[in-house]
Amino acid sequence: QVQFVESGGGLVQPGESLRLSCAASGFLFRAYDMSWYRQAPGKERELVAVIDSTARRKNYADSVKGRFIISRDNEKNAVYLQMNSLKIEDTGVYYCKVHHRGSDYWGQGTQVTVSP
């Protein structure tokens, strides 16, 4: 079955960086686009970044453009989110996601807290 193990979240100050990792299993990772989403307290889950299966195309939410970088390693079945110049409003639970055979599969989430 599709499974994800996310890691890399934590508590940081504004302006600092974090790198999130998502290790995938249970599907042909290299054939699928991968996404990162986040959900802030009291808000709906929102798309942060998407990377296609070959890593040639990447798209970002306007709020993170120029600060976040999505990448993947198809040999390691992993997707990453490098988050730089973090802001308080980046606080939330971050999830990786794949759309596989008509269904969305989500990781368990990793908490990112940006606080002075």
GROMACS .gro file of C-alpha atoms in nm, residues 7-94:
model
   88
    7SER     CA    1   1.044   1.427   0.861
    8GLY     CA    2   1.232   1.750   0.908
    9GLY     CA    3   0.977   1.973   1.077
   10GLY     CA    4   1.053   2.171   1.387
   11LEU     CA    5   1.052   2.504   1.566
   12VAL     CA    6   1.254   2.783   1.408
   13GLN     CA    7   1.277   3.159   1.418
   14PRO     CA    8   1.172   3.385   1.131
   15GLY     CA    9   1.436   3.398   0.860
   16GLU     CA   10   1.570   3.051   0.932
   17SER     CA   11   1.551   2.741   0.713
   18LEU     CA   12   1.419   2.387   0.729
   19ARG     CA   13   1.431   2.094   0.490
   20LEU     CA   14   1.141   1.855   0.486
   21SER     CA   15   1.173   1.500   0.357
   22CYS     CA   16   0.909   1.253   0.247
   23ALA     CA   17   1.006   0.891   0.186
   24ALA     CA   18   0.754   0.703  -0.027
   25SER     CA   19   0.674   0.337  -0.079
   26GLY     CA   20   0.402   0.117  -0.224
   27PHE     CA   21   0.385   0.267  -0.572
   28LEU     CA   22   0.608   0.341  -0.869
   29PHE     CA   23   0.741   0.667  -0.731
   30ARG     CA   24   0.931   0.777  -1.040
   31ALA     CA   25   0.614   0.774  -1.250
   32TYR     CA   26   0.413   1.021  -1.043
   33ASP     CA   27   0.404   1.391  -0.977
   34MET     CA   28   0.445   1.472  -0.609
   35SER     CA   29   0.308   1.758  -0.404
   36TRP     CA   30   0.360   1.931  -0.072
   37TYR     CA   31   0.060   2.082   0.107
   38ARG     CA   32   0.028   2.261   0.436
   39GLN     CA   33  -0.248   2.335   0.681
   40ALA     CA   34  -0.231   2.622   0.924
   41PRO     CA   35  -0.443   2.624   1.242
   42GLY     CA   36  -0.802   2.711   1.158
   43LYS     CA   37  -0.737   2.716   0.785
   44GLU     CA   38  -0.792   2.483   0.495
   45ARG     CA   39  -0.515   2.270   0.357
   46GLU     CA   40  -0.336   2.449   0.073
   47LEU     CA   41  -0.101   2.348  -0.205
   48VAL     CA   42   0.256   2.464  -0.151
   49ALA     CA   43   0.454   2.307  -0.436
   50VAL     CA   44   0.432   2.043  -0.706
   51ILE     CA   45   0.707   1.860  -0.893
   52ASP     CA   46   0.650   1.641  -1.196
   53SER     CA   47   0.780   1.288  -1.224
   54THR     CA   48   1.099   1.391  -1.404
   55ALA     CA   49   1.166   1.696  -1.186
   56ARG     CA   50   1.169   1.918  -1.495
   57ARG     CA   51   0.857   2.112  -1.396
   58LYS     CA   52   0.796   2.268  -1.058
   59ASN     CA   53   0.518   2.497  -0.948
   60TYR     CA   54   0.481   2.695  -0.629
   61ALA     CA   55   0.217   2.885  -0.441
   62ASP     CA   56   0.271   3.258  -0.477
   63SER     CA   57   0.327   3.285  -0.103
   64VAL     CA   58   0.639   3.067  -0.116
   65LYS     CA   59   0.789   3.151  -0.456
   66GLY     CA   60   1.154   3.247  -0.429
   67ARG     CA   61   1.182   3.099  -0.079
   68PHE     CA   62   1.092   2.730  -0.110
   69ILE     CA   63   1.242   2.470  -0.340
   70ILE     CA   64   1.084   2.134  -0.415
   71SER     CA   65   1.304   1.849  -0.534
   72ARG     CA   66   1.301   1.473  -0.562
   73ASP     CA   67   1.532   1.176  -0.580
   74ASN     CA   68   1.376   0.897  -0.781
   75GLU     CA   69   1.650   0.658  -0.676
   76LYS     CA   70   1.562   0.706  -0.311
   77ASN     CA   71   1.185   0.739  -0.365
   78ALA     CA   72   1.190   1.068  -0.182
   79VAL     CA   73   1.064   1.420  -0.226
   80TYR     CA   74   1.199   1.722  -0.042
   81LEU     CA   75   1.097   2.075   0.042
   82GLN     CA   76   1.375   2.321   0.119
   83MET     CA   77   1.220   2.613   0.304
   84ASN     CA   78   1.426   2.930   0.335
   85SER     CA   79   1.355   3.271   0.483
   86LEU     CA   80   1.073   3.123   0.685
   87LYS     CA   81   0.794   3.350   0.801
   88ILE     CA   82   0.551   3.319   1.089
   89GLU     CA   83   0.273   3.260   0.837
   90ASP     CA   84   0.453   2.946   0.714
   91THR     CA   85   0.355   2.777   1.037
   92GLY     CA   86   0.147   2.465   0.990
   93VAL     CA   87   0.148   2.094   0.933
   94TYR     CA   88   0.314   1.998   0.606
   0.00000   0.00000   0.00000
